Coordinates of N, CA and C in Angstrom, one line a residue:
X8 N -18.3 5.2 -16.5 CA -19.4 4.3 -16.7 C -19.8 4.5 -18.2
X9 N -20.5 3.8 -18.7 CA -21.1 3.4 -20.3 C -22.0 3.6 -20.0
X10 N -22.5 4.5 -21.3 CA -24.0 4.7 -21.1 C -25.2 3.8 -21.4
X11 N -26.4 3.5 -21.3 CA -27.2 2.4 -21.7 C -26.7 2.7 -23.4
X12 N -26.9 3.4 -24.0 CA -26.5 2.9 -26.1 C -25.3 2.5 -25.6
X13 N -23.8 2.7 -25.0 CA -22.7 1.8 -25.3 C -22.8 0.8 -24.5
X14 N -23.7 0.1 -24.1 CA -23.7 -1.2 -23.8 C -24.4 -2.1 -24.6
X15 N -25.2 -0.9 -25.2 CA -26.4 -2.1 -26.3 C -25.7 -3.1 -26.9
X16 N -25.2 -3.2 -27.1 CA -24.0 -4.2 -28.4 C -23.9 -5.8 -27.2
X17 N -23.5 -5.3 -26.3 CA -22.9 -6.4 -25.3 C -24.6 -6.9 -24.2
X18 N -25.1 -6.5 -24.3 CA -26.4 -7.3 -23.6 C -26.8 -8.1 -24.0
X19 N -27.0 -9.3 -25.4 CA -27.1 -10.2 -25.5 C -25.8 -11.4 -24.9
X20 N -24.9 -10.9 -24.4 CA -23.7 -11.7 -24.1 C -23.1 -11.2 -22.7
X21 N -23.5 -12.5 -22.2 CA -23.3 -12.7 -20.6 C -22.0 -12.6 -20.5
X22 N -21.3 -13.4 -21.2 CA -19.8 -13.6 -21.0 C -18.9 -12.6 -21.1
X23 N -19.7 -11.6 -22.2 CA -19.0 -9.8 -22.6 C -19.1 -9.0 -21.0
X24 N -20.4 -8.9 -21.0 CA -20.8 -8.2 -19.3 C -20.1 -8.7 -18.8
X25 N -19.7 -10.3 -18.3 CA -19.2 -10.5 -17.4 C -17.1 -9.7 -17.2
X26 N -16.8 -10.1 -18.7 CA -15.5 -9.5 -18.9 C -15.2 -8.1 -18.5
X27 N -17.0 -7.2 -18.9 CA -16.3 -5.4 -18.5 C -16.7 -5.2 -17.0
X28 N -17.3 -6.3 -16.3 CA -17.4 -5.8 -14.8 C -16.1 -6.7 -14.2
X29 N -15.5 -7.6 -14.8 CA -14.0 -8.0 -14.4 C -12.9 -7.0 -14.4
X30 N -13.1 -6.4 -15.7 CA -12.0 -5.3 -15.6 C -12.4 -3.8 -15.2
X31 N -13.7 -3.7 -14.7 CA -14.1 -2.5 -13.9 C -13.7 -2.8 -12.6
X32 N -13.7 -3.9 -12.1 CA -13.2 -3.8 -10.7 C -12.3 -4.1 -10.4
X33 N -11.2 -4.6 -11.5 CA -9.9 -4.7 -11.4 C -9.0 -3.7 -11.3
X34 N -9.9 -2.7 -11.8 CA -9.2 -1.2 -12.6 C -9.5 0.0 -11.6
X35 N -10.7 -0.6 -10.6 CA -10.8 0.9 -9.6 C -10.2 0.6 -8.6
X36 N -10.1 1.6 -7.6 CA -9.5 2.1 -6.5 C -9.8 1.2 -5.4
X37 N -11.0 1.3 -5.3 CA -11.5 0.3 -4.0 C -12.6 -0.9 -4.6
X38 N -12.5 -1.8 -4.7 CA -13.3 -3.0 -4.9 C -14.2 -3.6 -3.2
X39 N -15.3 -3.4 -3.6 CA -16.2 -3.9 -2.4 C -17.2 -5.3 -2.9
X40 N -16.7 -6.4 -2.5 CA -17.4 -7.8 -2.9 C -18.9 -7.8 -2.4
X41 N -19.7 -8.3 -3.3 CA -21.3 -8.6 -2.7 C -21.3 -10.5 -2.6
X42 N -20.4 -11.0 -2.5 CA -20.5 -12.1 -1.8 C -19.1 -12.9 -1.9
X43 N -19.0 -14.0 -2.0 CA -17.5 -14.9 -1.9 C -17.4 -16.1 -2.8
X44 N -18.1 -15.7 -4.1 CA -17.6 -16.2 -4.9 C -15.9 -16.6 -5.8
X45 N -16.2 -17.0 -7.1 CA -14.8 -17.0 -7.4 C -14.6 -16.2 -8.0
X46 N -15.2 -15.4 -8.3 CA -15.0 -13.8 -9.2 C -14.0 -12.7 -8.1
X47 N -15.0 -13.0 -7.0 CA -14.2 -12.2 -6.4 C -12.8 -12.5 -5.5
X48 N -12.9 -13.7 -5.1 CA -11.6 -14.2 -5.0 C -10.1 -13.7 -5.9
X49 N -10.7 -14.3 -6.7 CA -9.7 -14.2 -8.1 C -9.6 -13.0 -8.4
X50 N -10.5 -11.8 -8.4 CA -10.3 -10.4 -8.2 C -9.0 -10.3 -6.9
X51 N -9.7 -10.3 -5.8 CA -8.7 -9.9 -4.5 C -7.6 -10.8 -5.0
X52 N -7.5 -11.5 -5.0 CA -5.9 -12.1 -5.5 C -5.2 -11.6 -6.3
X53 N -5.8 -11.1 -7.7 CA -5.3 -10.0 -8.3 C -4.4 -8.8 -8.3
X54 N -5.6 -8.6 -7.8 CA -5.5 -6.8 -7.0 C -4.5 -7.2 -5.6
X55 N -4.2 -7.8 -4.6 CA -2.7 -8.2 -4.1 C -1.6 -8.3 -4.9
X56 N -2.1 -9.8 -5.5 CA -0.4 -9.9 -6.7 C 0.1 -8.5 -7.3
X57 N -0.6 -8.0 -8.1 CA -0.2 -6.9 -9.4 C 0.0 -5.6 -8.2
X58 N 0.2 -5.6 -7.0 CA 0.2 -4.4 -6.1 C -1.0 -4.5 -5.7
X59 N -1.0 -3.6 -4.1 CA -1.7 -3.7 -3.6 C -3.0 -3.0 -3.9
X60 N -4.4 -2.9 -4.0 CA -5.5 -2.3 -4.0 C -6.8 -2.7 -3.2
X61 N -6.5 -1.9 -2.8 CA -7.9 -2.2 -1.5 C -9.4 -2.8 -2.0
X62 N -9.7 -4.0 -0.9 CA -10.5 -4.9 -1.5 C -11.1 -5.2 0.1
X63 N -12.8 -4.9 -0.2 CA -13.6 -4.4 1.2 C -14.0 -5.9 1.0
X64 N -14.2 -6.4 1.8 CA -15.3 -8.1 2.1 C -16.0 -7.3 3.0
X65 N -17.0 -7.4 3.0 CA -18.3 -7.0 4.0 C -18.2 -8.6 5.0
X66 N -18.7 -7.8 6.0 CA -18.2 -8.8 7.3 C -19.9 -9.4 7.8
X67 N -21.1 -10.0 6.6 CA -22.4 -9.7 6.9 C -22.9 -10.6 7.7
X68 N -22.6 -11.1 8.1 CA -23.3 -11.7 10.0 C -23.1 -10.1 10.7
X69 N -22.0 -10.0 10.9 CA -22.3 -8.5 11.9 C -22.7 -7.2 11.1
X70 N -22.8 -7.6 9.8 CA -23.4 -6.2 9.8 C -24.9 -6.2 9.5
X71 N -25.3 -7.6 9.2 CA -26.8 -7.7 9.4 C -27.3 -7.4 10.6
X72 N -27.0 -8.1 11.5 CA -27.3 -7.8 13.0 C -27.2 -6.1 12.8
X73 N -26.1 -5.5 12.9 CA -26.2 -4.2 13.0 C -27.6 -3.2 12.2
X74 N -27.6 -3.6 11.2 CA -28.2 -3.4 10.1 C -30.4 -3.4 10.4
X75 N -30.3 -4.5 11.3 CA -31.4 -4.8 11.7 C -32.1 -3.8 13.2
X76 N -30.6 -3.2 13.8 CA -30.9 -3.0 14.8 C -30.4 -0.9 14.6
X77 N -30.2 -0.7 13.9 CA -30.0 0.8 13.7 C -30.4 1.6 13.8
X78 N -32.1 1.3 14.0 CA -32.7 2.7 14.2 C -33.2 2.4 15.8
X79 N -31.7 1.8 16.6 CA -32.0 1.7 18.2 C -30.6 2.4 18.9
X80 N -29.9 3.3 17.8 CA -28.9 3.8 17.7 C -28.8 5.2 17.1
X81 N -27.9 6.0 17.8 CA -27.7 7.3 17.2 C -26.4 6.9 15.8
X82 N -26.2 7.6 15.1 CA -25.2 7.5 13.8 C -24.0 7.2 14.3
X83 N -23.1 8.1 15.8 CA -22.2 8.2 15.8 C -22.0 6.9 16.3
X84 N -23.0 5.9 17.1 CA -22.9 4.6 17.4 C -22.6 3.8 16.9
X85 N -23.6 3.6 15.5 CA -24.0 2.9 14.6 C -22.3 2.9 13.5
X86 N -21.9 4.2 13.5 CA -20.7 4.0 12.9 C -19.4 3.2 13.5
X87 N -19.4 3.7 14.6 CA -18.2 3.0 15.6 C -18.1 1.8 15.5
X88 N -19.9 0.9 15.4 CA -19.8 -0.1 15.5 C -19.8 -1.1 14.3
X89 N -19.9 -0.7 13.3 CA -19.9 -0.7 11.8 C -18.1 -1.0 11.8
X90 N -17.5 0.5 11.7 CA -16.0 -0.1 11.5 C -15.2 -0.8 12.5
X91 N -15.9 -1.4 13.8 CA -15.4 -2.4 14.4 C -15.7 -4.1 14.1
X92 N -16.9 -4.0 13.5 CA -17.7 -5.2 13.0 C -16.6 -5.4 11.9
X93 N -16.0 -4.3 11.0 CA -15.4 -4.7 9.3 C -14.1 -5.0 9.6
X94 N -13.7 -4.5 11.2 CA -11.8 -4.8 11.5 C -11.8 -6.1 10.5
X95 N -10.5 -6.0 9.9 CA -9.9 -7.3 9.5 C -10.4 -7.7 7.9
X96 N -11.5 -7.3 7.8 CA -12.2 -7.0 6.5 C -12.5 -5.7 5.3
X97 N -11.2 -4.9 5.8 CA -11.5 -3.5 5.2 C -10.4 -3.4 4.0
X98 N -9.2 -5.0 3.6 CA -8.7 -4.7 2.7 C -7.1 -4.5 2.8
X99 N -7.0 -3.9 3.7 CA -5.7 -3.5 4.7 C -4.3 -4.6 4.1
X100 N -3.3 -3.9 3.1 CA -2.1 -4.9 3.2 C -1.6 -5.9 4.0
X101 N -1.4 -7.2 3.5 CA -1.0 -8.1 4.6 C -1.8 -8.4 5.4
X102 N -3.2 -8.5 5.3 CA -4.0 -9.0 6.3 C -4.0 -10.0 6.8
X103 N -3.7 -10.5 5.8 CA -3.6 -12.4 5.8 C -2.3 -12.6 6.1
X104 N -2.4 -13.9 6.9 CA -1.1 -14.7 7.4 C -1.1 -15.4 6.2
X105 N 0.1 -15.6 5.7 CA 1.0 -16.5 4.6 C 0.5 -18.1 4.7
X106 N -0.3 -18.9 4.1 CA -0.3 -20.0 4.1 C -2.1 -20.3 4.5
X107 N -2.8 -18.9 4.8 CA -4.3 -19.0 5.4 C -5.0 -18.5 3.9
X108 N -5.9 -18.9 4.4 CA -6.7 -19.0 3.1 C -6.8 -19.4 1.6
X109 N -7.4 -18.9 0.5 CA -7.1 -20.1 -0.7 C -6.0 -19.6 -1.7
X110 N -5.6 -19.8 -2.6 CA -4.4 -19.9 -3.2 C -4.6 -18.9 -3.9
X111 N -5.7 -18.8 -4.6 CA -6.3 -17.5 -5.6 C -6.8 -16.3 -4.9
X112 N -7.1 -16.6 -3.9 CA -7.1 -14.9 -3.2 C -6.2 -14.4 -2.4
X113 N -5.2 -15.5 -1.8 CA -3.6 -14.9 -1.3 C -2.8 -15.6 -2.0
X114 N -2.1 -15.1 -3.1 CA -1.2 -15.3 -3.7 C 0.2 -15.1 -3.3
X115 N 1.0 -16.2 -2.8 CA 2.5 -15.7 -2.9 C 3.2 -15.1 -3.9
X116 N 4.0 -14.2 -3.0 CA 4.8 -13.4 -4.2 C 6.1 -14.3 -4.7
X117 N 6.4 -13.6 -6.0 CA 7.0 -14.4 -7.1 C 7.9 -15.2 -6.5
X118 N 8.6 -15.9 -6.7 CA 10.1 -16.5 -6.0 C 11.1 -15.8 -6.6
X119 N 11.1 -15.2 -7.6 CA 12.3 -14.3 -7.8 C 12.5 -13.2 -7.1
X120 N 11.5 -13.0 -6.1 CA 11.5 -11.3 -5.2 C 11.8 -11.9 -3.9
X121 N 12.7 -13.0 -3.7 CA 12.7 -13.6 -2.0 C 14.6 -12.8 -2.3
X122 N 14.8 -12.3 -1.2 CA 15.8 -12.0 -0.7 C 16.7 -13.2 -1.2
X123 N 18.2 -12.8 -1.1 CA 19.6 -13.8 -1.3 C 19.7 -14.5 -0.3
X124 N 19.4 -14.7 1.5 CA 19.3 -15.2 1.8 C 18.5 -16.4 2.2
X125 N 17.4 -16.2 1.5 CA 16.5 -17.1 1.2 C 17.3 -18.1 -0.1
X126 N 17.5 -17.6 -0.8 CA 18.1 -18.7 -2.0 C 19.3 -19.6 -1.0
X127 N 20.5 -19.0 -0.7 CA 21.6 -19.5 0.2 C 20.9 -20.8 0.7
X128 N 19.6 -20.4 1.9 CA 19.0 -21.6 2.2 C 18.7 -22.5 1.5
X129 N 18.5 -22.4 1.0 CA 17.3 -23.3 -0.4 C 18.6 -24.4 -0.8
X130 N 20.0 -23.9 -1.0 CA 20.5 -24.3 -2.0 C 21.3 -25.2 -1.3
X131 N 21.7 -24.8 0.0 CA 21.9 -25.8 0.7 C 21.3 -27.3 1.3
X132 N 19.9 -26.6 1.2 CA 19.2 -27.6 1.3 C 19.3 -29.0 -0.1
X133 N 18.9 -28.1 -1.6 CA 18.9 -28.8 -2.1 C 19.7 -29.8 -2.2
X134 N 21.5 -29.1 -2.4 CA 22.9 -30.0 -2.3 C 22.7 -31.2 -1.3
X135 N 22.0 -31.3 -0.1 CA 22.3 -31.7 1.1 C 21.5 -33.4 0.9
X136 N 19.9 -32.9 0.5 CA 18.9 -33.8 -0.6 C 19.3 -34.3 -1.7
X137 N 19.8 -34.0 -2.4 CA 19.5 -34.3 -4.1 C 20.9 -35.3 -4.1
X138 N 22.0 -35.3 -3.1 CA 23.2 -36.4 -3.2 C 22.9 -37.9 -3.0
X139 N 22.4 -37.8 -2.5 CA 21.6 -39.1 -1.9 C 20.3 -39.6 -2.1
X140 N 19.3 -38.4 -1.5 CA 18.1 -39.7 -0.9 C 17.7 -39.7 -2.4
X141 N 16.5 -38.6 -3.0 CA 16.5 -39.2 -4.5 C 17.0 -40.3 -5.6
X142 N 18.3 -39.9 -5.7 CA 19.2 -40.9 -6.7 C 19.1 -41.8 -6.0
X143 N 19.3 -42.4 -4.9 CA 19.4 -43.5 -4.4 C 18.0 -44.3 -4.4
X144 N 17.0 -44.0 -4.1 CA 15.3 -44.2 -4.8 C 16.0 -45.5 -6.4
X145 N 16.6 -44.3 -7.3 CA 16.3 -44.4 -8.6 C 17.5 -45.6 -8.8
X146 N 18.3 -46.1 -8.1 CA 19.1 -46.7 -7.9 C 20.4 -46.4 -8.3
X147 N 21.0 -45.1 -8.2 CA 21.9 -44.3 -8.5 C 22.7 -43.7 -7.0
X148 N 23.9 -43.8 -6.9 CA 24.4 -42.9 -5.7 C 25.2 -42.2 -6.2
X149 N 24.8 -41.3 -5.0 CA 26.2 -40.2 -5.4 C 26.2 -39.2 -6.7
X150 N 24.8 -39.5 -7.5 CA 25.0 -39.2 -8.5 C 24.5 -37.5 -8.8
X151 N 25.4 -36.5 -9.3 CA 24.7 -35.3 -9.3 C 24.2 -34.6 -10.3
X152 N 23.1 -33.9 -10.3 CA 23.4 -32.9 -11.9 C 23.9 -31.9 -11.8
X153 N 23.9 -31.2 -13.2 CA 24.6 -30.4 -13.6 C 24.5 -28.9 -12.8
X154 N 25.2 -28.0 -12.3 CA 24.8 -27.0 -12.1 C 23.7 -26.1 -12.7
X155 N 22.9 -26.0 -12.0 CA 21.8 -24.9 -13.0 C 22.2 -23.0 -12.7
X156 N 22.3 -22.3 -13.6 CA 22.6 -20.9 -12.9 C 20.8 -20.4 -13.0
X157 N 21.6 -19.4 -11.8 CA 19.9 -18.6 -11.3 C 20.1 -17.2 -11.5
X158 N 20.8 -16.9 -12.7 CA 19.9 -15.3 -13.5 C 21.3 -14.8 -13.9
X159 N 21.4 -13.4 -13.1 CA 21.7 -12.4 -13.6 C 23.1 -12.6 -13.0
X160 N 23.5 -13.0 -11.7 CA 24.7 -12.8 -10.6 C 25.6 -14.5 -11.4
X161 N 24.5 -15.4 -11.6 CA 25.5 -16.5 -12.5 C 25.9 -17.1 -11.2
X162 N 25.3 -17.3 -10.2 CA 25.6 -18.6 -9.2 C 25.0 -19.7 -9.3
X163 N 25.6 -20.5 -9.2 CA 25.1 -22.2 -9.5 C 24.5 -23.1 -8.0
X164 N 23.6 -23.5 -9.2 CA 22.9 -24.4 -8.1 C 22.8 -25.8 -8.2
X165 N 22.9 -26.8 -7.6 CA 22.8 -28.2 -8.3 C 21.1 -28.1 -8.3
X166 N 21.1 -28.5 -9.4 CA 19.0 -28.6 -9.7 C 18.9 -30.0 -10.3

């Protein structure tokens, strides 16, 4: 943390604050959001993409309720029911199903990290599309391009 004199410089500038509490919580261990904005989206998306780092959403319907009602509970209660209220919101790799939620806070991983059998598909697919229905649109048949290669192994693809 910075002490009140090394922040003096940056307290006239929202946009400075804003930048060192972006890369303070991009940079710790555990990130816990105070609401669902886009800061924190685009944090959690982050912190997924670049590897994983645990990122708490508070679950606050149930933990207000809880929250309201705690002193009608002993601790060991009050806790049980606390990390049952956060299941699903505690951060946990993979929480999310593939295709749920927004694009900036579950980010698919790269296309260069899909397995070879994933490309095989792809490429089949493409060959099978691109002979026909397209060019034929554009009033072309049959017509193909050129092989494209995809990296390092030098297999061709029609693209």
């Amino acid at each position: 943390m910075i002490a009140n004199e090394g922040l003096k410089p940056f307290l006239p500038y929202s946009s400075r604050l804003a930048a060192i509490d972006y890369i303070v919580c991009d940079e710790s261990d555990v990130f816990v959001t105070n609401n669902n904005g886009n800061m924190a989206k685009i944090l959690a998306g982050r912190r997924r993409y670049m590897g994983h780092k645990r990122t708490v959403r508070p679950n606050a319907k149930k933990l207000s309720a809880l929250l309201m009602a705690r002193d009608k509970m002993d601790w060991d209660t009050f806790s049980k029911k606390v990390k049952i209220s956060q299941r699903g919101f505690m951060g946990e790799p993979d929480e999310m199903r593939p295709g749920r939620g927004e694009f900036h806070e579950y980010p698919y991983s790269c296309i260069c990290q899909k397995p070879l059998n994933d490309v095989e598909t792809s490429r089949s697919r493409v060959q099978v599309g691109e002979s026909y229905g397209e060019n034929q649109r554009m009033g072309q048949k049959n017509v193909r391009k050129p092989p494209v290669s995809l990296g390092d192994n030098d297999d061709k693809l029609t693209g």
